[in-house]
mmCIF file of C-alpha atoms in Angstrom:
data_model
loop_
_atom_site.group_PDB
_atom_site.id
_atom_site.type_symbol
_atom_site.label_atom_id
_atom_site.label_comp_id
_atom_site.label_asym_id
_atom_site.label_seq_id
_atom_site.Cartn_x
_atom_site.Cartn_y
_atom_site.Cartn_z
ATOM 1 C CA MET Q 1 21.923 -12.480 -12.205
ATOM 2 C CA THR Q 2 20.189 -15.785 -12.634
ATOM 3 C CA SER Q 3 18.605 -17.180 -16.080
ATOM 4 C CA LEU Q 4 15.161 -16.730 -14.822
ATOM 5 C CA ALA Q 5 15.986 -12.982 -14.090
ATOM 6 C CA ASP Q 6 17.826 -12.716 -17.479
ATOM 7 C CA LEU Q 7 14.525 -14.173 -19.182
ATOM 8 C CA LYS Q 8 12.416 -11.479 -16.985
ATOM 9 C CA ALA Q 9 14.426 -8.719 -17.956
ATOM 10 C CA PHE Q 10 14.109 -9.589 -21.610
ATOM 11 C CA ASP Q 11 12.427 -6.682 -23.745
ATOM 12 C CA ILE Q 12 9.410 -8.882 -24.934
ATOM 13 C CA GLN Q 13 7.130 -6.194 -26.109
ATOM 14 C CA ASN Q 14 9.790 -4.725 -28.464
ATOM 15 C CA SER Q 15 11.017 -8.154 -29.878
ATOM 16 C CA GLU Q 16 10.481 -9.703 -33.275
ATOM 17 C CA VAL Q 17 8.429 -12.794 -33.272
ATOM 18 C CA THR Q 18 9.186 -16.000 -35.249
ATOM 19 C CA LEU Q 19 7.061 -19.233 -34.895
ATOM 20 C CA TRP Q 20 8.712 -22.257 -35.968
ATOM 21 C CA THR Q 21 7.567 -26.099 -36.108
ATOM 22 C CA PHE Q 22 9.567 -28.897 -35.877
ATOM 23 C CA LYS Q 23 9.383 -32.462 -37.030
ATOM 24 C CA GLY Q 24 11.734 -35.734 -36.276
ATOM 25 C CA THR Q 25 13.946 -36.071 -33.305
ATOM 26 C CA SER Q 26 17.267 -34.705 -32.666
ATOM 27 C CA PRO Q 27 19.669 -34.683 -34.313
ATOM 28 C CA LYS Q 28 17.603 -35.302 -37.469
ATOM 29 C CA ILE Q 29 15.035 -32.344 -36.637
ATOM 30 C CA ASN Q 30 13.201 -30.561 -39.553
ATOM 31 C CA GLY Q 31 12.444 -27.044 -38.815
ATOM 32 C CA HIS Q 32 10.165 -24.524 -40.760
ATOM 33 C CA TRP Q 33 8.944 -21.128 -39.989
ATOM 34 C CA ILE Q 34 5.629 -19.519 -40.878
ATOM 35 C CA GLU Q 35 4.534 -16.003 -41.243
ATOM 36 C CA THR Q 36 2.534 -14.792 -38.163
ATOM 37 C CA THR Q 37 -0.057 -11.915 -37.660
ATOM 38 C CA ASP Q 38 0.251 -8.803 -35.605
ATOM 39 C CA ASP Q 39 -2.497 -10.100 -33.578
ATOM 40 C CA LEU Q 40 -0.907 -13.491 -32.945
ATOM 41 C CA ASP Q 41 2.519 -11.942 -32.479
ATOM 42 C CA HIS Q 42 0.802 -9.797 -29.705
ATOM 43 C CA GLN Q 43 -0.925 -12.820 -28.083
ATOM 44 C CA LEU Q 44 2.393 -14.858 -28.012
ATOM 45 C CA LYS Q 45 4.139 -11.957 -26.305
ATOM 46 C CA ALA Q 46 1.362 -12.048 -23.972
ATOM 47 C CA ILE Q 47 1.921 -15.689 -23.236
ATOM 48 C CA PHE Q 48 5.591 -15.012 -22.424
ATOM 49 C CA SER Q 49 4.881 -12.145 -19.956
ATOM 50 C CA ASN Q 50 1.977 -13.946 -18.296
ATOM 51 C CA GLN Q 51 3.868 -16.992 -17.829
ATOM 52 C CA LEU Q 52 6.927 -15.260 -16.557
ATOM 53 C CA GLY Q 53 5.194 -13.405 -14.306
ATOM 54 C CA GLN Q 54 4.015 -16.224 -12.432
ATOM 55 C CA LEU Q 55 7.512 -17.794 -12.007
ATOM 56 C CA THR Q 56 9.132 -16.597 -8.932
ATOM 57 C CA GLU Q 57 12.419 -19.278 -8.452
ATOM 58 C CA ALA Q 58 14.773 -21.466 -10.200
ATOM 59 C CA GLN Q 59 16.237 -24.713 -8.873
ATOM 60 C CA ASP Q 60 18.800 -27.128 -10.170
ATOM 61 C CA TYR Q 61 17.579 -29.841 -12.436
ATOM 62 C CA THR Q 62 18.268 -33.241 -11.091
ATOM 63 C CA LEU Q 63 17.034 -36.448 -12.376
ATOM 64 C CA MET Q 64 14.289 -36.928 -9.683
ATOM 65 C CA ALA Q 65 13.474 -33.051 -8.854
ATOM 66 C CA GLN Q 66 9.949 -31.837 -9.570
ATOM 67 C CA ASN Q 67 9.121 -28.246 -9.737
ATOM 68 C CA ASN Q 68 5.593 -26.220 -9.206
ATOM 69 C CA GLU Q 69 3.714 -23.937 -10.815
ATOM 70 C CA GLY Q 70 5.778 -21.025 -9.555
ATOM 71 C CA SER Q 71 9.075 -22.607 -10.235
ATOM 72 C CA VAL Q 72 11.464 -23.927 -12.941
ATOM 73 C CA LEU Q 73 14.094 -26.577 -13.276
ATOM 74 C CA SER Q 74 17.479 -25.066 -14.802
ATOM 75 C CA LEU Q 75 20.165 -26.907 -16.507
ATOM 76 C CA PRO Q 76 22.897 -25.849 -18.748
ATOM 77 C CA ALA Q 77 21.665 -26.043 -22.404
ATOM 78 C CA ASP Q 78 24.659 -28.050 -23.818
ATOM 79 C CA GLU Q 79 23.468 -30.988 -21.640
ATOM 80 C CA THR Q 80 20.479 -31.155 -24.126
ATOM 81 C CA ASP Q 81 19.796 -31.344 -27.812
ATOM 82 C CA ILE Q 82 18.593 -27.677 -28.121
ATOM 83 C CA GLU Q 83 21.601 -26.980 -30.242
ATOM 84 C CA ALA Q 84 20.068 -28.614 -33.019
ATOM 85 C CA VAL Q 85 17.234 -26.365 -32.623
ATOM 86 C CA ILE Q 86 19.265 -23.245 -32.332
ATOM 87 C CA THR Q 87 21.111 -24.089 -35.479
ATOM 88 C CA ALA Q 88 17.734 -24.807 -37.176
ATOM 89 C CA ILE Q 89 16.478 -21.285 -36.356
ATOM 90 C CA ALA Q 90 19.675 -19.230 -36.898
ATOM 91 C CA ASN Q 91 18.307 -18.243 -40.314
ATOM 92 C CA LYS Q 92 14.759 -17.796 -41.940
ATOM 93 C CA HIS Q 93 15.901 -19.162 -45.337
ATOM 94 C CA ARG Q 94 12.739 -18.844 -47.765
ATOM 95 C CA ARG Q 95 13.170 -22.399 -48.458
ATOM 96 C CA ARG Q 96 12.177 -23.164 -44.993
ATOM 97 C CA ARG Q 97 9.008 -21.043 -44.921
ATOM 98 C CA ILE Q 98 5.970 -22.910 -44.483
ATOM 99 C CA SER Q 99 3.582 -22.502 -47.730
ATOM 100 C CA ASP Q 100 0.987 -25.375 -46.945
ATOM 101 C CA VAL Q 101 -0.937 -26.932 -44.303
ATOM 102 C CA LYS Q 102 0.909 -30.335 -44.640
ATOM 103 C CA THR Q 103 3.941 -28.787 -43.220
ATOM 104 C CA LEU Q 104 2.234 -27.844 -39.964
ATOM 105 C CA GLN Q 105 0.443 -31.284 -39.564
ATOM 106 C CA ASN Q 106 2.253 -33.891 -37.354
ATOM 107 C CA ALA Q 107 4.788 -31.380 -36.022
ATOM 108 C CA ARG Q 108 6.224 -32.712 -32.825
ATOM 109 C CA PHE Q 109 6.633 -29.405 -30.938
ATOM 110 C CA TYR Q 110 6.710 -25.568 -31.950
ATOM 111 C CA VAL Q 111 9.306 -22.728 -30.878
ATOM 112 C CA VAL Q 112 8.505 -19.205 -30.557
ATOM 113 C CA LYS Q 113 11.625 -16.817 -30.915
ATOM 114 C CA LEU Q 114 11.713 -13.347 -29.658
ATOM 115 C CA ALA Q 115 14.644 -11.461 -30.845
ATOM 116 C CA HIS Q 116 15.687 -8.124 -29.767
ATOM 117 C CA ASP Q 117 18.890 -6.001 -29.998
ATOM 118 C CA GLY Q 118 21.163 -8.717 -30.941
ATOM 119 C CA GLN Q 119 19.609 -11.208 -28.237
ATOM 120 C CA PHE Q 120 17.120 -13.672 -28.358
ATOM 121 C CA VAL Q 121 15.069 -16.179 -26.145
ATOM 122 C CA LEU Q 122 13.126 -19.201 -27.084
ATOM 123 C CA GLY Q 123 9.679 -20.536 -25.636
ATOM 124 C CA ILE Q 124 9.196 -24.240 -26.490
ATOM 125 C CA ARG Q 125 6.037 -26.342 -26.412
ATOM 126 C CA LYS Q 126 5.049 -29.950 -27.229
ATOM 127 C CA THR Q 127 2.097 -30.166 -29.692
ATOM 128 C CA ASP Q 128 -1.078 -31.735 -28.801
ATOM 129 C CA LYS Q 129 -3.584 -33.829 -30.814
ATOM 130 C CA SER Q 130 -4.926 -30.910 -32.868
ATOM 131 C CA TRP Q 131 -1.644 -31.053 -34.847
ATOM 132 C CA LYS Q 132 -1.979 -34.828 -35.914
ATOM 133 C CA THR Q 133 -3.142 -35.591 -39.529
ATOM 134 C CA ARG Q 134 -5.420 -38.391 -38.158
ATOM 135 C CA SER Q 135 -7.135 -35.785 -35.686
ATOM 136 C CA ALA Q 136 -7.499 -33.323 -38.474
ATOM 137 C CA ALA Q 137 -9.035 -35.517 -40.921
ATOM 138 C CA ASN Q 138 -11.617 -37.188 -38.445
ATOM 139 C CA ILE Q 139 -12.718 -34.243 -36.397
ATOM 140 C CA LEU Q 140 -15.131 -31.508 -37.657
ATOM 141 C CA THR Q 141 -14.317 -28.155 -35.569
ATOM 142 C CA ALA Q 142 -17.277 -26.128 -34.786
ATOM 143 C CA ILE Q 143 -17.516 -22.570 -33.215
ATOM 144 C CA TYR Q 144 -20.301 -20.833 -31.220
ATOM 145 C CA LYS Q 145 -20.928 -17.282 -32.820
ATOM 146 C CA ASP Q 146 -23.946 -15.256 -32.550
ATOM 147 C CA ARG Q 147 -25.889 -17.699 -30.713
ATOM 148 C CA GLU Q 148 -25.453 -20.548 -33.391
ATOM 149 C CA LEU Q 149 -23.040 -23.319 -33.899
ATOM 150 C CA ASP Q 150 -21.188 -23.060 -37.227
ATOM 151 C CA VAL Q 151 -18.382 -25.013 -38.843
ATOM 152 C CA LEU Q 152 -14.797 -23.493 -38.908
ATOM 153 C CA GLU Q 153 -13.723 -24.253 -42.235
ATOM 154 C CA ASP Q 154 -9.952 -23.473 -41.815
ATOM 155 C CA GLU Q 155 -7.497 -26.025 -40.105
ATOM 156 C CA GLY Q 156 -7.133 -25.271 -36.670
ATOM 157 C CA PHE Q 157 -3.795 -25.682 -34.571
ATOM 158 C CA LYS Q 158 -3.868 -25.176 -30.689
ATOM 159 C CA ILE Q 159 -1.432 -22.806 -29.509
ATOM 160 C CA HIS Q 160 -1.191 -23.086 -25.526
ATOM 161 C CA LYS Q 161 -1.169 -20.159 -23.435
ATOM 162 C CA SER Q 162 1.933 -21.510 -21.620
ATOM 163 C CA PHE Q 163 5.407 -23.069 -22.601
ATOM 164 C CA ASP Q 164 7.000 -26.199 -21.631
ATOM 165 C CA MET Q 165 10.396 -24.661 -21.287
ATOM 166 C CA PHE Q 166 12.370 -21.617 -22.314
ATOM 167 C CA TYR Q 167 16.004 -21.129 -23.574
ATOM 168 C CA VAL Q 168 17.807 -18.053 -22.442
ATOM 169 C CA ASN Q 169 21.839 -17.418 -22.229
ATOM 170 C CA GLU Q 170 22.801 -20.944 -22.648
ATOM 171 C CA ASP Q 171 20.383 -22.421 -20.164
ATOM 172 C CA ILE Q 172 17.066 -24.330 -20.348
ATOM 173 C CA LEU Q 173 14.403 -23.233 -17.773
ATOM 174 C CA ILE Q 174 12.015 -26.135 -17.853
ATOM 175 C CA CYS Q 175 8.315 -25.883 -16.489
ATOM 176 C CA ASN Q 176 7.138 -29.243 -17.662
ATOM 177 C CA LYS Q 177 9.642 -31.886 -17.049
ATOM 178 C CA ARG Q 178 7.877 -34.614 -18.827
ATOM 179 C CA ASN Q 179 7.449 -32.779 -22.066
ATOM 180 C CA PHE Q 180 11.010 -31.386 -21.764
ATOM 181 C CA GLU Q 181 12.333 -34.863 -21.738
ATOM 182 C CA ILE Q 182 10.229 -35.900 -24.743
ATOM 183 C CA VAL Q 183 10.930 -32.879 -26.659
ATOM 184 C CA LEU Q 184 14.666 -32.691 -26.269
ATOM 185 C CA ALA Q 185 15.274 -36.427 -26.420
ATOM 186 C CA TYR Q 186 16.460 -36.694 -22.664
ATOM 187 C CA ARG Q 187 15.112 -40.034 -22.537
ATOM 188 C CA ALA Q 188 17.703 -41.124 -25.011
ATOM 189 C CA ALA Q 189 20.349 -39.735 -22.692
ATOM 190 C CA HIS Q 190 19.065 -41.831 -19.895
ATOM 191 C CA GLU Q 191 18.953 -44.913 -22.151
ATOM 192 C CA ASN Q 192 22.721 -44.298 -22.907
ATOM 193 C CA ASP Q 193 23.560 -43.553 -19.361
ATOM 194 C CA PHE Q 194 22.028 -46.758 -18.309
ATOM 195 C CA SER Q 195 23.971 -48.942 -20.988
ATOM 196 C CA GLU Q 196 27.089 -47.081 -19.810
ATOM 197 C CA MET Q 197 26.242 -47.855 -16.049
ATOM 198 C CA LYS Q 198 25.690 -51.563 -16.760
ATOM 199 C CA GLN Q 199 29.286 -51.791 -17.898
ATOM 200 C CA GLU Q 200 30.822 -50.392 -14.552
ATOM 201 C CA SER Q 201 32.594 -53.249 -12.593
ATOM 202 C CA GLU Q 202 31.666 -51.402 -9.411
ATOM 203 C CA PHE Q 203 28.024 -51.577 -10.439
ATOM 204 C CA GLN Q 204 28.080 -54.915 -11.583
ATOM 205 C CA GLY Q 205 29.971 -55.987 -8.398
ATOM 206 C CA VAL Q 206 26.744 -54.887 -6.292
ATOM 207 C CA PHE Q 207 24.484 -57.583 -7.752
ATOM 208 C CA GLU Q 208 24.548 -61.621 -7.851
ATOM 209 C CA SER Q 209 22.937 -61.284 -11.404
ATOM 210 C CA PHE Q 210 21.568 -58.077 -13.311
ATOM 211 C CA ASP Q 211 19.269 -59.779 -15.795
ATOM 212 C CA VAL Q 212 16.149 -59.340 -13.795
ATOM 213 C CA LEU Q 213 16.617 -55.728 -12.827
ATOM 214 C CA GLY Q 214 17.672 -55.020 -16.418
ATOM 215 C CA ASP Q 215 14.498 -56.211 -17.707
ATOM 216 C CA PHE Q 216 12.567 -54.109 -14.923
ATOM 217 C CA VAL Q 217 14.039 -51.028 -16.033
ATOM 218 C CA SER Q 218 14.103 -51.846 -19.801
ATOM 219 C CA SER Q 219 13.001 -48.722 -21.626
ATOM 220 C CA ASN Q 220 10.629 -47.532 -19.030
ATOM 221 C CA ARG Q 221 11.212 -43.710 -19.044
ATOM 222 C CA VAL Q 222 10.610 -43.321 -15.019
ATOM 223 C CA HIS Q 223 13.051 -46.201 -14.166
ATOM 224 C CA LEU Q 224 15.527 -45.022 -16.400
ATOM 225 C CA ARG Q 225 15.617 -41.641 -14.769
ATOM 226 C CA ARG Q 226 15.964 -43.400 -11.613
ATOM 227 C CA MET Q 227 18.959 -45.279 -12.873
ATOM 228 C CA SER Q 228 20.616 -42.222 -13.923
ATOM 229 C CA ALA Q 229 20.226 -40.516 -10.495
ATOM 230 C CA ILE Q 230 21.562 -43.747 -9.043
ATOM 231 C CA ARG Q 231 24.489 -43.278 -10.935
ATOM 232 C CA GLU Q 232 24.867 -39.698 -10.423
ATOM 233 C CA LYS Q 233 24.720 -40.250 -6.674
ATOM 234 C CA GLY Q 234 27.028 -43.014 -6.782
ATOM 235 C CA PHE Q 235 25.878 -44.713 -3.239
ATOM 236 C CA TYR Q 236 26.430 -48.146 -4.579
ATOM 237 C CA LYS Q 237 30.281 -47.328 -4.992
ATOM 238 C CA ASP Q 238 30.188 -46.445 -1.040
ATOM 239 C CA LEU Q 239 31.289 -49.314 0.923
ATOM 240 C CA THR Q 240 30.044 -47.827 4.270
ATOM 241 C CA PHE Q 241 26.701 -47.166 2.592
ATOM 242 C CA MET Q 242 26.236 -50.603 1.213
ATOM 243 C CA ASP Q 243 27.286 -52.091 4.578
ATOM 244 C CA ASN Q 244 24.579 -49.989 6.228
ATOM 245 C CA LEU Q 245 22.078 -51.131 3.802
ATOM 246 C CA ARG Q 246 22.749 -54.909 4.320
ATOM 247 C CA ALA Q 247 22.385 -54.312 8.012
ATOM 248 C CA HIS Q 248 19.465 -51.952 8.161
ATOM 249 C CA PHE Q 249 17.438 -52.893 5.123
ATOM 250 C CA GLN Q 250 14.406 -54.878 7.064
ATOM 251 C CA GLU Q 251 14.503 -52.168 9.783
ATOM 252 C CA PHE Q 252 13.510 -49.660 7.299
ATOM 253 C CA GLY Q 253 10.845 -51.958 5.711
ATOM 254 C CA LEU Q 254 12.585 -52.627 2.458
ATOM 255 C CA ASN Q 255 12.099 -55.910 0.577
ATOM 256 C CA ILE Q 256 15.469 -56.902 -0.767
ATOM 257 C CA GLN Q 257 17.369 -60.282 -0.836
ATOM 258 C CA PHE Q 258 20.993 -60.697 -0.579
ATOM 259 C CA ASP Q 259 23.175 -63.879 -1.406
ATOM 260 C CA ASP Q 260 25.858 -65.098 1.107
ATOM 261 C CA ALA Q 261 28.567 -62.995 -0.397
ATOM 262 C CA GLY Q 262 26.502 -59.806 0.289
ATOM 263 C CA LYS Q 263 25.268 -59.129 -3.266
ATOM 264 C CA ILE Q 264 21.827 -58.100 -4.200
ATOM 265 C CA VAL Q 265 19.705 -60.766 -5.653
ATOM 266 C CA PRO Q 266 17.230 -58.826 -7.955
ATOM 267 C CA THR Q 267 13.624 -60.643 -8.136
ATOM 268 C CA ALA Q 268 10.423 -59.302 -9.833
ATOM 269 C CA GLU Q 269 9.063 -58.571 -6.453
ATOM 270 C CA THR Q 270 12.327 -56.569 -5.048
ATOM 271 C CA CYS Q 271 13.277 -54.292 -7.828
ATOM 272 C CA ARG Q 272 11.516 -51.483 -6.939
ATOM 273 C CA ASP Q 273 12.770 -51.381 -3.315
ATOM 274 C CA ILE Q 274 16.192 -51.980 -4.732
ATOM 275 C CA LEU Q 275 15.918 -48.485 -6.656
ATOM 276 C CA THR Q 276 14.565 -46.671 -3.581
ATOM 277 C CA ALA Q 277 17.310 -48.036 -1.701
ATOM 278 C CA LEU Q 278 20.127 -47.170 -3.925
ATOM 279 C CA LEU Q 279 18.708 -43.687 -4.543
ATOM 280 C CA ASP Q 280 18.691 -43.197 -0.760
ATOM 281 C CA HIS Q 281 14.992 -42.295 -0.826
ATOM 282 C CA ARG Q 282 13.713 -44.396 2.037
ATOM 283 C CA LEU Q 283 14.369 -41.974 4.887
ATOM 284 C CA ARG Q 284 13.301 -41.612 8.705
ATOM 285 C CA SER Q 285 12.256 -38.456 10.445
ATOM 286 C CA GLY Q 286 14.370 -37.529 13.471
ATOM 287 C CA PHE Q 287 11.194 -35.772 15.008
ATOM 288 C CA SER Q 288 8.212 -38.363 14.587
ATOM 289 C CA GLY Q 289 10.298 -41.447 13.953
ATOM 290 C CA ASN Q 290 8.292 -42.261 10.934
ATOM 291 C CA THR Q 291 9.885 -43.762 7.787
ATOM 292 C CA TYR Q 292 9.060 -42.330 4.473
ATOM 293 C CA ASP Q 293 9.687 -42.667 0.645
ATOM 294 C CA VAL Q 294 10.774 -39.340 -0.594
ATOM 295 C CA PRO Q 295 10.582 -38.072 -4.338
ATOM 296 C CA ASP Q 296 14.026 -36.197 -4.138
ATOM 297 C CA ALA Q 297 16.511 -36.135 -1.326
ATOM 298 C CA THR Q 298 18.112 -32.783 -1.129
ATOM 299 C CA GLN Q 299 20.988 -32.658 1.408
ATOM 300 C CA VAL Q 300 20.978 -29.736 3.752
#
């Protein structure tokens, strides 16, 4: 049984609901829980049920993979910082209960925990601007009621009708990849991966100098993800792949420069094509003969 099937089989309607909010970043996240009304609990369960009803498939998470509205990306939870969240919500200590609105403000993300019969699942969502102190201070919220516009006196925090990701049975099921990487600090994992990659003798040996490409990647989220994917695929370690790249890069329309020793010479104009080449994302159709850049190359 897949994790998505396990999530769909969970008894949502008979579960106990707890809403947690979190500030900070892992491992120094700060979690608090808040009492919720029966009506809100019902609505939160409905969000779970409605979203799960639209999901039909799960595919493995890769650094360049993208999902659609009917699919999730799946990866083992131990590859993320979710353990810090799970530890925080293990017990509803009274001292962690939210008692004033200031504790809610500036929350980075919220977690809806559904627990039943000794098991639990989580729905996780990154907060929007309505949770920010500045937004709450500078915006007057109005509601339309009985053909009139009136002021909403209480603070408002938007609970979205979907989750960015779910946790079930040691797996993370991702619906919004960007927010997943923000909430669970996956960008930091890419940065660490890139730092280690730059120390590899095999990787250093591909380039005449790495300074320009290092500046190009820097802390850019997309470029860091691509570098991690390049390391994961490891084509730069394959002598045949690199020989083919040197022989055919012009044929495939790649703007790359090599020195006399066959090493790549990065420039500001060529860095993007270098990443495309090392990802093996410049492909040619055997049917039309056309050459394409692809977002993810899954071997069949």
